[in-house]
Tab-separated table of C-alpha atoms and ligand atoms in Angstrom:
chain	number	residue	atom	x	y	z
A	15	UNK	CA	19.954	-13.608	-14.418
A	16	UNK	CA	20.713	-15.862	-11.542
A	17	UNK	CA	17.189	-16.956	-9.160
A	18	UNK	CA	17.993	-17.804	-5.719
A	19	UNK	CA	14.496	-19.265	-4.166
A	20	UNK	CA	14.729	-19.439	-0.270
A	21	UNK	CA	12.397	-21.179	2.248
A	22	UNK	CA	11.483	-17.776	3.816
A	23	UNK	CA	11.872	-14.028	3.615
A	24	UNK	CA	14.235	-14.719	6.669
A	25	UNK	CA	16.107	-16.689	4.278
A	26	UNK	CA	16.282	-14.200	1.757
A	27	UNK	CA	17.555	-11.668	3.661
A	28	UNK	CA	20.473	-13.631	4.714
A	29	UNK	CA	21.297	-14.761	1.704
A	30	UNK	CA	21.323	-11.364	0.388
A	31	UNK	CA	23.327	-10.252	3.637
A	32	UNK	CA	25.967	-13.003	3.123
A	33	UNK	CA	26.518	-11.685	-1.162
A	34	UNK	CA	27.392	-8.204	0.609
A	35	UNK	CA	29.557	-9.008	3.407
A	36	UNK	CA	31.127	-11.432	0.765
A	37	UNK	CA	32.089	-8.934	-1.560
A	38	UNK	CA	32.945	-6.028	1.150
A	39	UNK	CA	35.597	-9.107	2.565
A	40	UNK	CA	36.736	-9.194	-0.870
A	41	UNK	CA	37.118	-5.568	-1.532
A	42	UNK	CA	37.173	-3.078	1.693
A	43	UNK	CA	36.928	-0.252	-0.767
A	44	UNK	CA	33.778	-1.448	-2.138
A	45	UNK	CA	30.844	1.225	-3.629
A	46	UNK	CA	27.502	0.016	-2.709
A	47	UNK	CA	24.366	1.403	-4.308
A	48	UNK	CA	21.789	0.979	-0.910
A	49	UNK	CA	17.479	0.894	-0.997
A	50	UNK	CA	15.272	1.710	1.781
A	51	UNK	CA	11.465	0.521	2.290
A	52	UNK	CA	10.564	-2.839	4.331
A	53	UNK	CA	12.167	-5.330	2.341
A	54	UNK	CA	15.783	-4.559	3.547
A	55	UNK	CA	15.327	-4.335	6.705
A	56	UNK	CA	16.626	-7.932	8.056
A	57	UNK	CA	19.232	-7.302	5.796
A	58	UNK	CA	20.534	-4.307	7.155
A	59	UNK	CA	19.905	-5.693	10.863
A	60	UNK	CA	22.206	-8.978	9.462
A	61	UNK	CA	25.226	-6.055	8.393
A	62	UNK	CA	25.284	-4.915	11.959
A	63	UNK	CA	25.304	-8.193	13.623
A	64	UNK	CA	28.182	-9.076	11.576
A	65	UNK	CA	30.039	-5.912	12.164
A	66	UNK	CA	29.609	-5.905	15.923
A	67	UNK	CA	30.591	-9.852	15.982
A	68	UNK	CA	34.099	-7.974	13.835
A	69	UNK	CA	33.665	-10.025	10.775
A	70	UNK	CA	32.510	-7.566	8.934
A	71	UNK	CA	34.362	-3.725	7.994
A	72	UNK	CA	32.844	-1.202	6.666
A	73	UNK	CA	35.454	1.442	7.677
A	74	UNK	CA	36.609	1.738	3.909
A	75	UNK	CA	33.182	1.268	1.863
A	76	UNK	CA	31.314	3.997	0.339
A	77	UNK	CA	27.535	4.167	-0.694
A	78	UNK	CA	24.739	5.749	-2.406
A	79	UNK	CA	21.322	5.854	-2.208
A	80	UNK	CA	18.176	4.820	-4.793
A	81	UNK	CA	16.377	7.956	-3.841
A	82	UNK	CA	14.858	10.515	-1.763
A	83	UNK	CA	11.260	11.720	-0.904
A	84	UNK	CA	10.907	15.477	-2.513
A	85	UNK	CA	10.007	18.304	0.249
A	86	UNK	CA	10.729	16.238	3.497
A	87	UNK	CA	14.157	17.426	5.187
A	88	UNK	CA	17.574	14.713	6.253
A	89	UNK	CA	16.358	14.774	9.670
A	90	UNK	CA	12.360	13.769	9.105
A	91	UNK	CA	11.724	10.199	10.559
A	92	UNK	CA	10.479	9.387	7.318
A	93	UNK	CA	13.407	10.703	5.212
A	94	UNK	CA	15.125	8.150	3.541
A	95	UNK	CA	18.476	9.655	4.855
A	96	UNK	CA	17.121	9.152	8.219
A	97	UNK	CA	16.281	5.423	7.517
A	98	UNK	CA	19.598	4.994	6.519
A	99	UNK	CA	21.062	6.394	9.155
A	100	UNK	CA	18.628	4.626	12.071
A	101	UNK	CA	18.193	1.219	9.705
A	102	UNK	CA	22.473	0.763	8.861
A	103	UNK	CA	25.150	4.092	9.129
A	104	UNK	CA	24.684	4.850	12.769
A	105	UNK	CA	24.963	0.406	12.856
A	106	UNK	CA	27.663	-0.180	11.204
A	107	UNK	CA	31.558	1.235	11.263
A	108	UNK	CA	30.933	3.212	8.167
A	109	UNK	CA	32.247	6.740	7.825
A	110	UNK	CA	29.225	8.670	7.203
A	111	UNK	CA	30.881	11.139	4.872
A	112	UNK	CA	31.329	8.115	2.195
A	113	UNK	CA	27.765	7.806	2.106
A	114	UNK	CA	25.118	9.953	0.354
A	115	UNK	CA	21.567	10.466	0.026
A	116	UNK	CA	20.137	12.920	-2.347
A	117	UNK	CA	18.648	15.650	-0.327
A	118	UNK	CA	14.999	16.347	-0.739
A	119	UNK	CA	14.767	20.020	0.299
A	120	UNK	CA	15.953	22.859	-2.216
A	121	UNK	CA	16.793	22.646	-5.709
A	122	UNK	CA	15.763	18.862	-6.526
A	123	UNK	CA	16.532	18.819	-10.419
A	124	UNK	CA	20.197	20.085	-8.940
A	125	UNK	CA	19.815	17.759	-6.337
A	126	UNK	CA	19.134	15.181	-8.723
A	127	UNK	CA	22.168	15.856	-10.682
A	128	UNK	CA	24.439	15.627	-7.675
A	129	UNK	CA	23.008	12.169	-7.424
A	130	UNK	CA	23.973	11.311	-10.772
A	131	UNK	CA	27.506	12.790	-10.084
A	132	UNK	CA	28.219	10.375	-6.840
A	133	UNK	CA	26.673	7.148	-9.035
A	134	UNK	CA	29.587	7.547	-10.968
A	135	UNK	CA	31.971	9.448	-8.989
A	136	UNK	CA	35.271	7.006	-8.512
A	137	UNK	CA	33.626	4.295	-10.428
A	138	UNK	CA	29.691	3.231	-10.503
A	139	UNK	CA	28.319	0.962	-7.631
A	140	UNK	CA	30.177	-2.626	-7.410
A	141	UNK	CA	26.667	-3.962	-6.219
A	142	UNK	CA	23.118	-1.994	-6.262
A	143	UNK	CA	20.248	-3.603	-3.629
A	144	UNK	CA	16.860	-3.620	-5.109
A	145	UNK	CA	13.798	-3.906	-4.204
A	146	UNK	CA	10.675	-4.018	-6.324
A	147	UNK	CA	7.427	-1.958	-6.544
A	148	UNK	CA	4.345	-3.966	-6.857
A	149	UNK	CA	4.262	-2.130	-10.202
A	150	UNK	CA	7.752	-3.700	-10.869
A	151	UNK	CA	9.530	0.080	-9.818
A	152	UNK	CA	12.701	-0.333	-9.411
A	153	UNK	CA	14.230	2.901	-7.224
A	154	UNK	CA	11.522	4.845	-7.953
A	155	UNK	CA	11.472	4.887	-11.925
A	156	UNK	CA	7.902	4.200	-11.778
A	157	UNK	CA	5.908	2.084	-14.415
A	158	UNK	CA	5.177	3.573	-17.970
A	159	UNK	CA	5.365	4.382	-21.783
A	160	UNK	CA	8.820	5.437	-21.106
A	161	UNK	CA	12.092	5.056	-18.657
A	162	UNK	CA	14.479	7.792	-17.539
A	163	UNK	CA	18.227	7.445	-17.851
A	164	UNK	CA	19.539	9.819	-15.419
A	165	UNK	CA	18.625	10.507	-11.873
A	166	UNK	CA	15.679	13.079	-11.928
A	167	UNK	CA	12.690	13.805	-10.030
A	168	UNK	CA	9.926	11.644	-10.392
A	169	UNK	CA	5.847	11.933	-9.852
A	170	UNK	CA	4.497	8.961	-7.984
A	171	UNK	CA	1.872	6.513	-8.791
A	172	UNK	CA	-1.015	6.629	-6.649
A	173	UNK	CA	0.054	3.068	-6.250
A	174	UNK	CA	3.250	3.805	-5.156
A	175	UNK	CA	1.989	6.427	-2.896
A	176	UNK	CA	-0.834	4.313	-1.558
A	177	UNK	CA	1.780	1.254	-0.661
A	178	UNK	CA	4.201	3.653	1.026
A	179	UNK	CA	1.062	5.697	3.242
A	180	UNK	CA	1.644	2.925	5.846
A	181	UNK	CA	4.709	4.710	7.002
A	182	UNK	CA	2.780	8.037	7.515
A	183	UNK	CA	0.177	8.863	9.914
A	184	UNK	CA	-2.044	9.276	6.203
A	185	UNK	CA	-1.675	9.022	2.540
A	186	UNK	CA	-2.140	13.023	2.252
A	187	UNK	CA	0.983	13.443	4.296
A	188	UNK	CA	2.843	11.014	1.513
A	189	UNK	CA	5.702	12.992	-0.537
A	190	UNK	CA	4.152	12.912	-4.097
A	191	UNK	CA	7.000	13.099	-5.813
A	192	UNK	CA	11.317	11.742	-5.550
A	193	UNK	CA	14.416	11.890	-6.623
A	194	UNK	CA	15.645	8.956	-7.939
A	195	UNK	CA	18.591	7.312	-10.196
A	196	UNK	CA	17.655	6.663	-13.404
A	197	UNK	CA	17.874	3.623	-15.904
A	198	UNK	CA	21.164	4.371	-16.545
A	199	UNK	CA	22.771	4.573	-12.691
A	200	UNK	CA	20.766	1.332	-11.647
A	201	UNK	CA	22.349	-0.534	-14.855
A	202	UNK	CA	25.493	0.826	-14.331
A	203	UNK	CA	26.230	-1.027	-11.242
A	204	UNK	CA	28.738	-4.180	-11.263
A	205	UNK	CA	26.441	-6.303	-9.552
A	206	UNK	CA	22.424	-6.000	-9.388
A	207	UNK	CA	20.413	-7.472	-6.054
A	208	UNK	CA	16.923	-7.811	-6.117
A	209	UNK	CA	14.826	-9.034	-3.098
A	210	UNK	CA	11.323	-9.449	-2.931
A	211	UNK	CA	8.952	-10.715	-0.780
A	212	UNK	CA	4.997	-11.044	-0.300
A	213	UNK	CA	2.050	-11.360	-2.444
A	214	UNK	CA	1.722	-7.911	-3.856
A	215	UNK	CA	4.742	-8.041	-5.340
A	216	UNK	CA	3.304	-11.562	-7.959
A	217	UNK	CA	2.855	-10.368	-10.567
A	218	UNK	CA	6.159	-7.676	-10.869
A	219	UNK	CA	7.935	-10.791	-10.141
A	220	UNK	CA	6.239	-13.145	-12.707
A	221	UNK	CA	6.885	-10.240	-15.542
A	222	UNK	CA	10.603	-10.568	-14.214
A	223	UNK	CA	11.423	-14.357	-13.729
A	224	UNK	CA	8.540	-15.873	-16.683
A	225	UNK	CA	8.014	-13.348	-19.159
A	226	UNK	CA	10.771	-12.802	-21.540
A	227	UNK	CA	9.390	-8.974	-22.741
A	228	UNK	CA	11.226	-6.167	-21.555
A	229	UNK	CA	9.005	-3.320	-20.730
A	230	UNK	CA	8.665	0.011	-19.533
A	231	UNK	CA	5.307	-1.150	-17.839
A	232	UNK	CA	7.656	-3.486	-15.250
A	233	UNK	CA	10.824	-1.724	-14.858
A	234	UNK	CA	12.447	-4.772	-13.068
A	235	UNK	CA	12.691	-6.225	-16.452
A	236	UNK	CA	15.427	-3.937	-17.629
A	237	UNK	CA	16.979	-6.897	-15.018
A	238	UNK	CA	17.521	-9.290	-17.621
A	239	UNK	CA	19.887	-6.854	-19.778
A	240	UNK	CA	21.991	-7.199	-17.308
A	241	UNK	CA	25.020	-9.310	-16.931
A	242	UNK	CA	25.013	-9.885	-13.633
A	243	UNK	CA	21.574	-9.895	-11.817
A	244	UNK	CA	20.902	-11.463	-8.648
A	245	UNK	CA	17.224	-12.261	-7.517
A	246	UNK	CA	16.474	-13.342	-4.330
A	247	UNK	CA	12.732	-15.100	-3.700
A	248	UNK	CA	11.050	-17.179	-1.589
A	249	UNK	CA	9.143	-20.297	-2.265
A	250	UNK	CA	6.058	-18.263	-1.273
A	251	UNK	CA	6.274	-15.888	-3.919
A	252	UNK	CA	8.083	-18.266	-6.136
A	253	UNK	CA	4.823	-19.973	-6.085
A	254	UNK	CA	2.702	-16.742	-6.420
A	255	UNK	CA	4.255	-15.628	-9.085
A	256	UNK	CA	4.226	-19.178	-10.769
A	257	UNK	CA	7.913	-19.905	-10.926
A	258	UNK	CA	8.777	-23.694	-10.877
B	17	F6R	C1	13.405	2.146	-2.022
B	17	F6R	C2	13.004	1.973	-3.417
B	17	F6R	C3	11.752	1.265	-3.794
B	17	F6R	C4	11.421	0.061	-2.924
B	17	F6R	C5	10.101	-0.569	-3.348
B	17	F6R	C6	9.702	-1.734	-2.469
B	17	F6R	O1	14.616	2.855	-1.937
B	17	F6R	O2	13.702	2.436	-4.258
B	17	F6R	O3	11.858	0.850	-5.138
B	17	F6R	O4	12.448	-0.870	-3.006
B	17	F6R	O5	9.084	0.393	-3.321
B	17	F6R	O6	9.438	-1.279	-1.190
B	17	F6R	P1	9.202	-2.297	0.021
B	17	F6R	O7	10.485	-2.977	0.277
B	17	F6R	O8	8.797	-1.403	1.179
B	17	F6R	O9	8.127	-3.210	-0.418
């Protein structure tokens, strides 16, 4: 696993920016595997600068999406499809038919298969962003005795659903359950990128960077089976979390 610890979040973010425009420069065709919450952000806002400033082309890329909130519809400000769309698509020159988002409405465990379809459909994700849960979730394969391979629907923790009520007017109105890729989609990818940022996200980060278990308890461990892991820190957290 390689650790990249910035002076800021700020930092972070374009550092994480610079790894994707890097490898989209170095192959226009390029599959990426996208995440939505707060942490991307900047990142997504640092795409779009570069593609309006025309060093940057996504005309040929495709993408998928971590997951999707069960029972809201595409066009619900708090969709995940819609965050993509308002956050990067409608930002960037992307053609919006090479990207997808699992759709929450309908037949989720079918919906969730079509997600595990377009992971691997013409080759598995050359890069996947992360972020992390602050009970080390990764997508939204959410802390416990076991993991699931493929992309399902998942329950959420009251933690999870707690940390995400900011973005709705209460925590009743959270989705309480998502479809999300699995294990296997996540490790699948060429390329893992994990960002984090802020203090509730310690101790996910110290089970990642200065434990050396693997568990099901801190999904972001499964990081260090893979051969090519990126996380991205800053010296805040670094400290936090006690990395030297
Ligand atoms: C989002 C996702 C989640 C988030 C995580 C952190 O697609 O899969 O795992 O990355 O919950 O969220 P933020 O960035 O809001 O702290």
């Amino acid at each position: 696993m390689k650790l990249i610890v910035t002076k800021s979040y700020e930092e972070s973010c374009s550092a994480a920016a610079d790894i994707i425009l890097q490898l989209v420069k170095n192959k226009p065709t390029a599959k990426f595997g996208f995440a939505t919450g707060s942490t991307p952000i900047p990142i997504y806002k640092k795409m779009a600068e570069a593609c309006k400033a025309g060093t940057a082309d996504f005309a040929n890329a495709r993408t998928v999406n971590l997951d999707e909130y069960c029972g809201i519809a595409p066009n619900h400000p708090q969709s995940y499809r819609y965050f993509m769309d308002t956050n990067l698509f409608n930002n960037i020159n992307i053609n919006k038919a090479n990207t997808f988002v699992a759709n929450g409405l309908g037949d989720v465990n079918a919906n969730a298969a079509e997600l595990e379809e377009k992971i691997f459909e013409g080759g598995a994700p050359d890069l996947q962003l992360l972020g992390i849960g602050n009970n080390g979730h990764i997508g939204f394969n959410e802390a416990g005795d076991h993991l699931i391979a493929p992309s399902h629907v998942e329950t959420l923790t009251p933690s999870t659903i707690e940390a995400n009520a900011r973005f709705f007017a209460s925590p009743a109105e959270v989705p309480t359950q998502a479809i999300t890729m699995g294990m296997r989609g996540i490790m699948a990818a060429g390329q893992l990128l994990l960002v984090a940022t802020g203090a509730g996200k310690a101790e996910a980060i110290k089970g990642l960077l200065i434990d050396d278990a693997v568990t099901t308890q801190n999904p972001a461990t499964f990081l260090k089976l893979h051969p090519n892991a990126v996380v991205i820190i800053d010296s805040e957290l670094a400290a936090l979390a006690g990395v030297k």
